Coordinates of C-alpha atoms in Angstrom, one line a residue:
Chain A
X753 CA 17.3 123.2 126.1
X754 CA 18.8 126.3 127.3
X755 CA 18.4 128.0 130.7
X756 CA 20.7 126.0 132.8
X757 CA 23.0 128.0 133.8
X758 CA 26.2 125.7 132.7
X759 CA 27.2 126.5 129.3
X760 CA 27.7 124.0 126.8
X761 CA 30.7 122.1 126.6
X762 CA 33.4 123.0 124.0
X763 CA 33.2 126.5 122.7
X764 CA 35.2 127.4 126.0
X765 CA 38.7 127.6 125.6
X766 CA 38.7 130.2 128.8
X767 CA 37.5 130.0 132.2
X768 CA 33.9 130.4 132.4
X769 CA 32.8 133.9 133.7
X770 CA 28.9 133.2 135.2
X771 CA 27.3 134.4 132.4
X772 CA 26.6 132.1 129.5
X773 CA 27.3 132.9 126.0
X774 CA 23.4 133.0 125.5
X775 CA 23.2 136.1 127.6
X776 CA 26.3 137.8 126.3
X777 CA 24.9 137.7 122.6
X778 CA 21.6 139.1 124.1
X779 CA 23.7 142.3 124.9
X780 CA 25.8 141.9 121.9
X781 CA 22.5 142.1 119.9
X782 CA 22.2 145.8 121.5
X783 CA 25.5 147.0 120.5
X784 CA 28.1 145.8 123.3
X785 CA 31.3 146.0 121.9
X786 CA 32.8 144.5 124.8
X787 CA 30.3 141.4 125.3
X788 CA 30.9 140.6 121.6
X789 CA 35.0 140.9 122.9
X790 CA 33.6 137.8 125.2
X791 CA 32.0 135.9 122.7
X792 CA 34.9 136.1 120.5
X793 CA 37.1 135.4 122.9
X794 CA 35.0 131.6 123.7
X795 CA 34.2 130.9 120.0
X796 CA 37.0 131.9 118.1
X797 CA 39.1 128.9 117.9
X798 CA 36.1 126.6 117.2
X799 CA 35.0 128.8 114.8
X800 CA 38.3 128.8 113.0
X801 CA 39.1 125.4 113.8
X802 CA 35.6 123.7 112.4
X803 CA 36.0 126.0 109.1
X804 CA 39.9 124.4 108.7
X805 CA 38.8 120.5 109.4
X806 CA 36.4 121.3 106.2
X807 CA 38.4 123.6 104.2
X808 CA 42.2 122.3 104.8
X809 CA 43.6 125.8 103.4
X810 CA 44.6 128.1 106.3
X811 CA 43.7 130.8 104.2
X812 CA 40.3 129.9 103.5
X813 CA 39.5 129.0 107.1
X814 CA 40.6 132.5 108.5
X815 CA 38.1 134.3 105.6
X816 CA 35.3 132.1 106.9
X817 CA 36.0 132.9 110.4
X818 CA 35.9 136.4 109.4
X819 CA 32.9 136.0 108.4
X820 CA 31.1 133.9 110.4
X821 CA 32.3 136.3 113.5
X822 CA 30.6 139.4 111.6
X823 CA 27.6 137.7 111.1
X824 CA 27.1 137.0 114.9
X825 CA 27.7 140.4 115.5
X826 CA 25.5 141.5 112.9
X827 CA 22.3 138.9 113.5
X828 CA 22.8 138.3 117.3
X829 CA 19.4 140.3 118.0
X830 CA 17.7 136.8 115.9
X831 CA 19.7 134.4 117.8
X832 CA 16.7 132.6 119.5
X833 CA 17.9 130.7 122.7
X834 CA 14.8 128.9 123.0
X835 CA 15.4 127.5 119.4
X836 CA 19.2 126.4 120.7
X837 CA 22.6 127.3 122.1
X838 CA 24.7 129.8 121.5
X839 CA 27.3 127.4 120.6
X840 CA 25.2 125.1 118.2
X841 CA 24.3 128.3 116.3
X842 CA 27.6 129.3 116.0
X843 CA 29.2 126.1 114.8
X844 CA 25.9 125.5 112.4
X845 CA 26.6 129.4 110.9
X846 CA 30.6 128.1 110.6
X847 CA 30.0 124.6 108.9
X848 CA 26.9 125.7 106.8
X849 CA 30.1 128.4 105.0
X850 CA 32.6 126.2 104.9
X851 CA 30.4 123.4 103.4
X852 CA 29.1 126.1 100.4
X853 CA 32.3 127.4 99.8
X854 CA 34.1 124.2 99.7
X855 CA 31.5 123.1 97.0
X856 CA 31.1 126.2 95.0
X857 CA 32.8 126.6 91.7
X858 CA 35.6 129.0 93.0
X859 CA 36.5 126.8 95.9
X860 CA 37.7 123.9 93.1
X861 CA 39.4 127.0 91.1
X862 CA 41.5 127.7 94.5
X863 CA 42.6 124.4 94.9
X864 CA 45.3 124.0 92.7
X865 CA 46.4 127.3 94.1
X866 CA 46.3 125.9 97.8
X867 CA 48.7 122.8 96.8
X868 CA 51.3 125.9 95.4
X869 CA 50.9 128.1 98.5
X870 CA 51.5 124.5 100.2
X871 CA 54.8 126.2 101.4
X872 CA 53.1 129.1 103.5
X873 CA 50.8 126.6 104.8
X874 CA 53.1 124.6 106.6
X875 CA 54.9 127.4 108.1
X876 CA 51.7 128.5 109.3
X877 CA 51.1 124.6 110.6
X878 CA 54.4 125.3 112.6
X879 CA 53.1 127.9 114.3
X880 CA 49.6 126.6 115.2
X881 CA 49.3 124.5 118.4
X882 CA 46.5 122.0 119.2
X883 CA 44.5 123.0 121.2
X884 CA 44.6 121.3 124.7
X885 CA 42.5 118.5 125.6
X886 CA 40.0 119.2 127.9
X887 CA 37.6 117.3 129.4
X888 CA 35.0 118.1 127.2
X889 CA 37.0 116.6 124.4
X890 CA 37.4 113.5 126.1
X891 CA 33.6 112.9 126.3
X892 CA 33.1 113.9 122.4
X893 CA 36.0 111.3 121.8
X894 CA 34.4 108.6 123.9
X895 CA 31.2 109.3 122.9
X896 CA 32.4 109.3 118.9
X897 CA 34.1 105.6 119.6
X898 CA 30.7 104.4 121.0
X899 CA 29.1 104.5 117.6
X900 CA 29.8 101.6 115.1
X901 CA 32.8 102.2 112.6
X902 CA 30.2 102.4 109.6
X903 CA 28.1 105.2 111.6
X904 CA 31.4 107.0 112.3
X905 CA 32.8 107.2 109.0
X906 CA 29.7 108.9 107.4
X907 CA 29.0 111.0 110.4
X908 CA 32.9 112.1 110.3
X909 CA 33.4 112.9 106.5
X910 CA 30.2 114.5 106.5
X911 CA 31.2 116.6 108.8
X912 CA 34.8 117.2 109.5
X913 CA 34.9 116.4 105.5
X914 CA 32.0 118.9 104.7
X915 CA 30.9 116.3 102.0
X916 CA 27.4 115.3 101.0
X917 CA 25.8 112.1 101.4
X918 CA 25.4 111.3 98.0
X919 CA 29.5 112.0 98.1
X920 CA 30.0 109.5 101.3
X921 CA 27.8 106.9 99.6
X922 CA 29.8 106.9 96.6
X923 CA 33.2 106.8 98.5
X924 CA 31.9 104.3 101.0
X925 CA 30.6 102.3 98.4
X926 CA 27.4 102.3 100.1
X927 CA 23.7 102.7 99.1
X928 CA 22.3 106.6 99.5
X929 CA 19.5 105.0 102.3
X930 CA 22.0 103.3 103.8
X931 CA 23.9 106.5 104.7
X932 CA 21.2 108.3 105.2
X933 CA 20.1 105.9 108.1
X934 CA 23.6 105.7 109.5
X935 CA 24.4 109.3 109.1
X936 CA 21.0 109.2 111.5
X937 CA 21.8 106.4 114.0
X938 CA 24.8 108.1 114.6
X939 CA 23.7 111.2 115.2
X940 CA 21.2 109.8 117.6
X941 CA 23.5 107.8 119.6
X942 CA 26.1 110.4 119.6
X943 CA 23.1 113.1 121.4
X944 CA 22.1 111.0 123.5
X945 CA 25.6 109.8 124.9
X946 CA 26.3 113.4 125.0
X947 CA 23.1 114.2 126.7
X948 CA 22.7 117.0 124.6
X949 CA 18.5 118.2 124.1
X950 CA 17.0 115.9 126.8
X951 CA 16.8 119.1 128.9
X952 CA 14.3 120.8 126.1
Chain B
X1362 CA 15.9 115.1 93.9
X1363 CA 14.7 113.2 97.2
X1364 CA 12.1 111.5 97.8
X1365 CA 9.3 113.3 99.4
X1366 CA 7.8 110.9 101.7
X1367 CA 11.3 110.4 103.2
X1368 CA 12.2 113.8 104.2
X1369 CA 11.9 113.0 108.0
X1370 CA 14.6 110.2 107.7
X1371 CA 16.7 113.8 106.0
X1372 CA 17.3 115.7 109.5
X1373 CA 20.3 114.2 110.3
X1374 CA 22.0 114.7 107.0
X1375 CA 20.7 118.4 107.1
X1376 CA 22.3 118.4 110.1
X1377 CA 25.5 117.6 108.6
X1378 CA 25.2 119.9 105.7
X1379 CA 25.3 116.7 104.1
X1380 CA 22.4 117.5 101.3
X1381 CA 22.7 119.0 98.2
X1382 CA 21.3 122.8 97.5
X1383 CA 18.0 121.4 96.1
X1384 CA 17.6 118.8 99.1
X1385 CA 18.3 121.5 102.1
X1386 CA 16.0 123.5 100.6
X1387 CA 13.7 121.1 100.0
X1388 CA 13.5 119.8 103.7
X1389 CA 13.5 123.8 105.1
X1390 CA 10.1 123.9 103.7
X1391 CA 9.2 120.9 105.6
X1392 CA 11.1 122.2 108.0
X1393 CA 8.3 124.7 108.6
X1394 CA 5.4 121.6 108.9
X1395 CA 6.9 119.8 111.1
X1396 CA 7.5 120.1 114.7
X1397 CA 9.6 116.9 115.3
X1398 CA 12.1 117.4 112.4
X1399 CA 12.8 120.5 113.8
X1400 CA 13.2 119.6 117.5
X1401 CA 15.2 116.8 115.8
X1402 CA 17.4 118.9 113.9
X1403 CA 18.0 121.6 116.9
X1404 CA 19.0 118.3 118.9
X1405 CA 21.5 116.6 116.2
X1406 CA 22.8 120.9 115.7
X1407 CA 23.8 120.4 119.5
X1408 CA 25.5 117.4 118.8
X1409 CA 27.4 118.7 115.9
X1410 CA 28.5 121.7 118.0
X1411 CA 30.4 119.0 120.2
X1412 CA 32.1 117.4 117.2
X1413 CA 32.8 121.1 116.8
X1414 CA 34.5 122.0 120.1
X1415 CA 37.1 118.4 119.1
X1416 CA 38.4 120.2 116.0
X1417 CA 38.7 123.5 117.8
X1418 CA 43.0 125.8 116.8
X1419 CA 44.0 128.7 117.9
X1420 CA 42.7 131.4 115.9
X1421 CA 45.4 133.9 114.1
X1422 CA 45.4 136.9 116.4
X1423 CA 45.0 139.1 113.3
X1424 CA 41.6 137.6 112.6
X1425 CA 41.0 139.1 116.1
X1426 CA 42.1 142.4 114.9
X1427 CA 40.1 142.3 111.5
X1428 CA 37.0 141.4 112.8
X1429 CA 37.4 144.2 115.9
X1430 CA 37.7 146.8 113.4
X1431 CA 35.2 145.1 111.3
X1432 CA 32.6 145.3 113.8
X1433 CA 33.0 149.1 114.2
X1434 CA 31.8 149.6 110.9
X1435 CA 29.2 146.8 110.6
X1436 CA 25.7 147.6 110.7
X1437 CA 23.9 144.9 113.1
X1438 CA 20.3 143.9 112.2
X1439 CA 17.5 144.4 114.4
X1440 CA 16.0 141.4 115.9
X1441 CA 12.3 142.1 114.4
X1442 CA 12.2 140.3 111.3
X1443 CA 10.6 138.2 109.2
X1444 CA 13.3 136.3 107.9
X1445 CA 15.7 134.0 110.0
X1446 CA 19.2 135.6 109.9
X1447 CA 20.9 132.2 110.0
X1448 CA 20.3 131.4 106.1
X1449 CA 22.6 132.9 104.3
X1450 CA 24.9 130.6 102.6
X1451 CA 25.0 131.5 98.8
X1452 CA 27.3 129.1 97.9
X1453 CA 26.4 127.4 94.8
X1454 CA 26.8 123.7 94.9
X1455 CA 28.4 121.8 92.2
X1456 CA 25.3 120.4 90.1
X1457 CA 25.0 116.8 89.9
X1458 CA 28.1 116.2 92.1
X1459 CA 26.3 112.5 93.2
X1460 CA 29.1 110.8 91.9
X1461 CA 29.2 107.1 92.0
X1462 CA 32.7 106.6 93.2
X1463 CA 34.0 102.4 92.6
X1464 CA 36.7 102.0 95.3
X1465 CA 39.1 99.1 94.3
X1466 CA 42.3 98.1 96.4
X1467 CA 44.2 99.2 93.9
X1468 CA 47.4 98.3 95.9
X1469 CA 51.0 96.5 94.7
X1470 CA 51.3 94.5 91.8
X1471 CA 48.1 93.7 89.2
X1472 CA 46.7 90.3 89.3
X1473 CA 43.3 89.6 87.5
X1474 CA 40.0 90.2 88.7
X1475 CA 39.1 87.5 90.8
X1476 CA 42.4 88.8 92.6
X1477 CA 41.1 92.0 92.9
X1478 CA 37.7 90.9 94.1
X1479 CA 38.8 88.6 96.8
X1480 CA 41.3 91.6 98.0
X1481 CA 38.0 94.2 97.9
X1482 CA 36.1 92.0 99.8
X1483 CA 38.9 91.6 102.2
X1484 CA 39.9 95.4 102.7
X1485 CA 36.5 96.6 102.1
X1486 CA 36.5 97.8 105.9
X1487 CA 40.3 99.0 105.8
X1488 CA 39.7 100.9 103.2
X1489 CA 36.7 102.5 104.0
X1490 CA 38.6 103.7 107.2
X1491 CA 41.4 104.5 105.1
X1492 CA 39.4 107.0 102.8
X1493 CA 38.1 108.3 105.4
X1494 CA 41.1 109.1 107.6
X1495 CA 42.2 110.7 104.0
X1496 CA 39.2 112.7 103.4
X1497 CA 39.1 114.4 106.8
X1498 CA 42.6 114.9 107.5
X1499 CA 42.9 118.3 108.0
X1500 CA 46.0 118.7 106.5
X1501 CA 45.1 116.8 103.1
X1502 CA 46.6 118.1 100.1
X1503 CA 44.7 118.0 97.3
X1504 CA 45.0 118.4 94.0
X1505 CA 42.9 118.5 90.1
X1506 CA 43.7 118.4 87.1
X1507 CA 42.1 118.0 83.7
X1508 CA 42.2 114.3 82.1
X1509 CA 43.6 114.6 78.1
X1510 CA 40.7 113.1 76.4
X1511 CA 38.0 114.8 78.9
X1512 CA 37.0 114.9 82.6
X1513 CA 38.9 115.8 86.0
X1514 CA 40.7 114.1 87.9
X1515 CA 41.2 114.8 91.8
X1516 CA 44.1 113.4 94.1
X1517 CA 43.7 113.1 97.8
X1518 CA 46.2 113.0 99.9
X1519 CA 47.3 112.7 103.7
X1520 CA 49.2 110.4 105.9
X1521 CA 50.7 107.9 103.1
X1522 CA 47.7 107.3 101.6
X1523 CA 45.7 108.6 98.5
X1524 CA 42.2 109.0 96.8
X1525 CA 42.3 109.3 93.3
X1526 CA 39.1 109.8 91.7
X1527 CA 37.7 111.0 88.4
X1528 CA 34.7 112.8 86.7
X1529 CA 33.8 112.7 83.3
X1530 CA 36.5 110.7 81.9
X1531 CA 35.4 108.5 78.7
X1532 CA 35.9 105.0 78.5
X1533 CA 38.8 103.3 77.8
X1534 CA 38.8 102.3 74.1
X1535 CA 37.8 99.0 73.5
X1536 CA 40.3 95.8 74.6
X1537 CA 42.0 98.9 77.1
X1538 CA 41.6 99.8 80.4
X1539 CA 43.3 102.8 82.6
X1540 CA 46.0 101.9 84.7
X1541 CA 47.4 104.2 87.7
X1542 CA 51.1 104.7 88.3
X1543 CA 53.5 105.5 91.3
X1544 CA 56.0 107.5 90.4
X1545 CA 59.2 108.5 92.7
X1546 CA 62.9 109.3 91.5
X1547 CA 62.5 107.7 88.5
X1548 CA 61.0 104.7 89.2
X1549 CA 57.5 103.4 88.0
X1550 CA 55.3 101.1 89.9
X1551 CA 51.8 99.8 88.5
X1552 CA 48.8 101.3 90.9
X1553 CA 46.8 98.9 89.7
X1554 CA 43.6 98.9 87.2
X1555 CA 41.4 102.0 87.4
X1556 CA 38.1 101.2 86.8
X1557 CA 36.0 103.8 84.9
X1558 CA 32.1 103.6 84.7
X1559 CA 30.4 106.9 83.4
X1560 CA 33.0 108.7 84.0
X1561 CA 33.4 108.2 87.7
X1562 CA 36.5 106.1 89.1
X1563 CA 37.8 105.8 92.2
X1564 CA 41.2 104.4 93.7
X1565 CA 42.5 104.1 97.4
X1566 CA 46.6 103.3 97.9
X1567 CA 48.2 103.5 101.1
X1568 CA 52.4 103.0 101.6
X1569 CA 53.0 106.6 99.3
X1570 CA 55.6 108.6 100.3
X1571 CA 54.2 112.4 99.7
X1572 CA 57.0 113.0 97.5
X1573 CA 55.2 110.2 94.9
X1574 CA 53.3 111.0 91.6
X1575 CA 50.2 109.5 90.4
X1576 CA 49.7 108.6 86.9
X1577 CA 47.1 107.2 84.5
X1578 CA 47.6 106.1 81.1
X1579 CA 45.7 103.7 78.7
X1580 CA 46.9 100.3 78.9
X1581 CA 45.7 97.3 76.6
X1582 CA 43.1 94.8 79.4
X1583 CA 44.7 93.4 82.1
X1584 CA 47.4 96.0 82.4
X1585 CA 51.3 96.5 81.4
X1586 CA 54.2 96.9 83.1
X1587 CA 55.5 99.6 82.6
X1588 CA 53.4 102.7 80.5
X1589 CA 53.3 102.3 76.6
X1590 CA 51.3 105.3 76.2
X1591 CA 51.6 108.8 77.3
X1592 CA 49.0 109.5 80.2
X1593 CA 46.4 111.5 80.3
X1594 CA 46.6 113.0 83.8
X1595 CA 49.6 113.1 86.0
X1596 CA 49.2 114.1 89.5
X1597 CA 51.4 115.8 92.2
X1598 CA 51.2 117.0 95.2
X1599 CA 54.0 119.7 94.4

């Protein structure tokens, strides 16, 4: 699914230099300080952004980002292109840590912390922009309305939500197979409105 | 646990970190077997990736400068290796977190059940949407506290509207049931019935102002007007 030379929408919040992520993490992988300077550069705010939609604390977000960023420096010699892209590895390493530290122990410790430092946060919130539309967005937006509200619900608390299926099924009210099969429908009409894999 | 023979049906909720610890690593060893789940998976992982990109903020610039520095003293791993450097989450997962959430309109005023019922069946769709514009809200606030008499109970809130659930709470004693309250400047208003079963409730209210208390206390069946006992969890969310 790699190989063209257009890199996948999204991860791109600057103008795309010719060379795709997938080759700048090659030369990351030996060592290139200044490639992984690029790759930080085009991943950063997903990165960051993915780990707040699932963690909601500021805080929390930037130490995930931290450390999803160090571990694509430290493992980009394994990152496979012919297993996926550059950006689906990325944003799979971000959610898999936000997901586990939202459900470990500590993460329901910190929360009543969170709701004190609730002051900070929104100072922070002031100061945080959204980040602008592109066209790319548009396309993830129309492709997201083109699945049936029931699909999108449990595809969109699973993952902007980070919870588990057993979780949505409860909170939906909604048989575990039933979400499973959603959860899946979705997921199949949202690749192939967004054409992603067809090119495997 | 899931069931075996359905693992392939699992890639999209793998996909979605959606499984539970035992379950994810349950369908990586299948993972291995079969070909299709994993071109599956690397296809829904694209997908994903885009829903990704949607939530995307500007990073702080001093995560810029932490991980820069960072990197400097970071050993990176060589790419021969048996063991894929993508797996590494250690989080534990909350055991048993399956809870089986009731969601009840628990809007104004009380009514009886048949009230209640007709209203669920009505705003079963609204409030689906509703819990879920709460849930993912990115700027939720969310808070827990322990119930008086056992269990946890969790407020969710965002945009005027709230998710409270519980964990672990005990029945109501015979004839009683738990009742939710609004509280703001002084004023109490009835939530409506929470109903308990093993331990797990669940609530949706919309029209809160963020400023509002939550409030559960043990009222005789059918509800009271105002609280005649002390509750056993009061929620804020400052």
């Amino acid at each position: 699914m790699v190989g063209r030379q257009e890199v996948a929408p999204g991860l791109s919040s600057v103008p795309e230099p010719g060379e795709t992520t997938e080759a700048l993490l090659e030369r990351v992988g030996r060592g290139d300080e200044a490639a992984f300077e690029q790759v930080y550069a085009r991943v950063a705010d997903v990165v960051f952004g993915l780990a707040r939609s699932v963690l909601r604390d500021p805080h929390q977000a930037e130490e995930v980002a931290q450390e999803v960023l160090l571990e694509v420096w430290r493992s980009a010699a394994r990152f496979d292109a012919a297993k996926g892209s550059a950006r689906a590895w990325i944003a799979t390493l971000t959610h898999r840590r936000a997901v586990d530290r939202v459900r470990s122990s500590q993460a329901s410790r910190n929360r009543d912390q969170a709701v004190a430092s609730r002051s900070n946060e929104r100072e922070y919130d002031e100061v945080v922009e959204k980040v602008e539309r592109t066209l790319d967005a548009e396309r993830v937006r129309h492709c997201l309305d083109g699945l049936t509200p029931r699909q999108r619900d449990t595809v969109t608390l699973a993952y902007y939500g980070g919870r588990s299926y057993a979780d949505v099924a409860g909170l939906l009210k909604l048989p575990l197979g039933t979400v499973k099969t959603r959860m899946r429908d979705g997921l199949i009409r949202l690749r192939d409105c967004l054409g992603v894999g067809s090119d495997a | 646990m899931p069931d075996l023979h359905d693992l392939h049906t699992l890639s999209a909720a793998y996909a979605l970190d959606a499984l539970d610890d035992l379950e994810r690593r349950a369908f990586e060893r299948h993972l291995h077997d079969c070909e299709s789940c994993s071109l599956e998976v690397r296809e829904f992982s694209e997908a994903t990736a885009s829903l990704a990109a949607r939530v995307a903020e500007p990073a702080p610039a001093r995560l810029h400068s932490a991980v820069m520095s960072e990197i400097g003293r970071t050993r990176q791993l060589s790419s021969s290796s048996g063991r894929p450097a993508r797996r590494f989450g250690q989080g534990r997962l909350l055991a048993g977190a399956a809870a089986v959430l009731l969601v009840i309109a628990g809007v104004a005023g009380l009514g009886g059940t048949a009230w209640r019922e007709h209203r669920l069946a009505q705003e079963a769709r609204t409030t689906a949407a509703g819990i879920t514009r709460v849930l993912t809200d990115p700027d939720r606030i969310e808070t827990t506290r322990e119930v008086s008499g056992g269990g946890r109970a969790t407020m969710v809130m965002a945009d005027g509207g709230a998710v409270l659930s519980t964990r672990g709470v005990p029945d109501a004693p015979s004839g009683h049931e738990y009742q939710m309250w609004v509280m703001r400047d002084g004023t109490v208003q009835s939530g409506g019935i929470l109903s308990v079963q093993d331990g797990d409730g669940s609530a949706f209210m919309t029209g809160l102002s963020t400023d509002v208390r939550l409030a559960v206390s043990v009222e005789p069946a059918g509800g009271s007007e105002r609280p005649t006992t002390t509750p056993v969890v009061e929620l804020g969310a400052s």
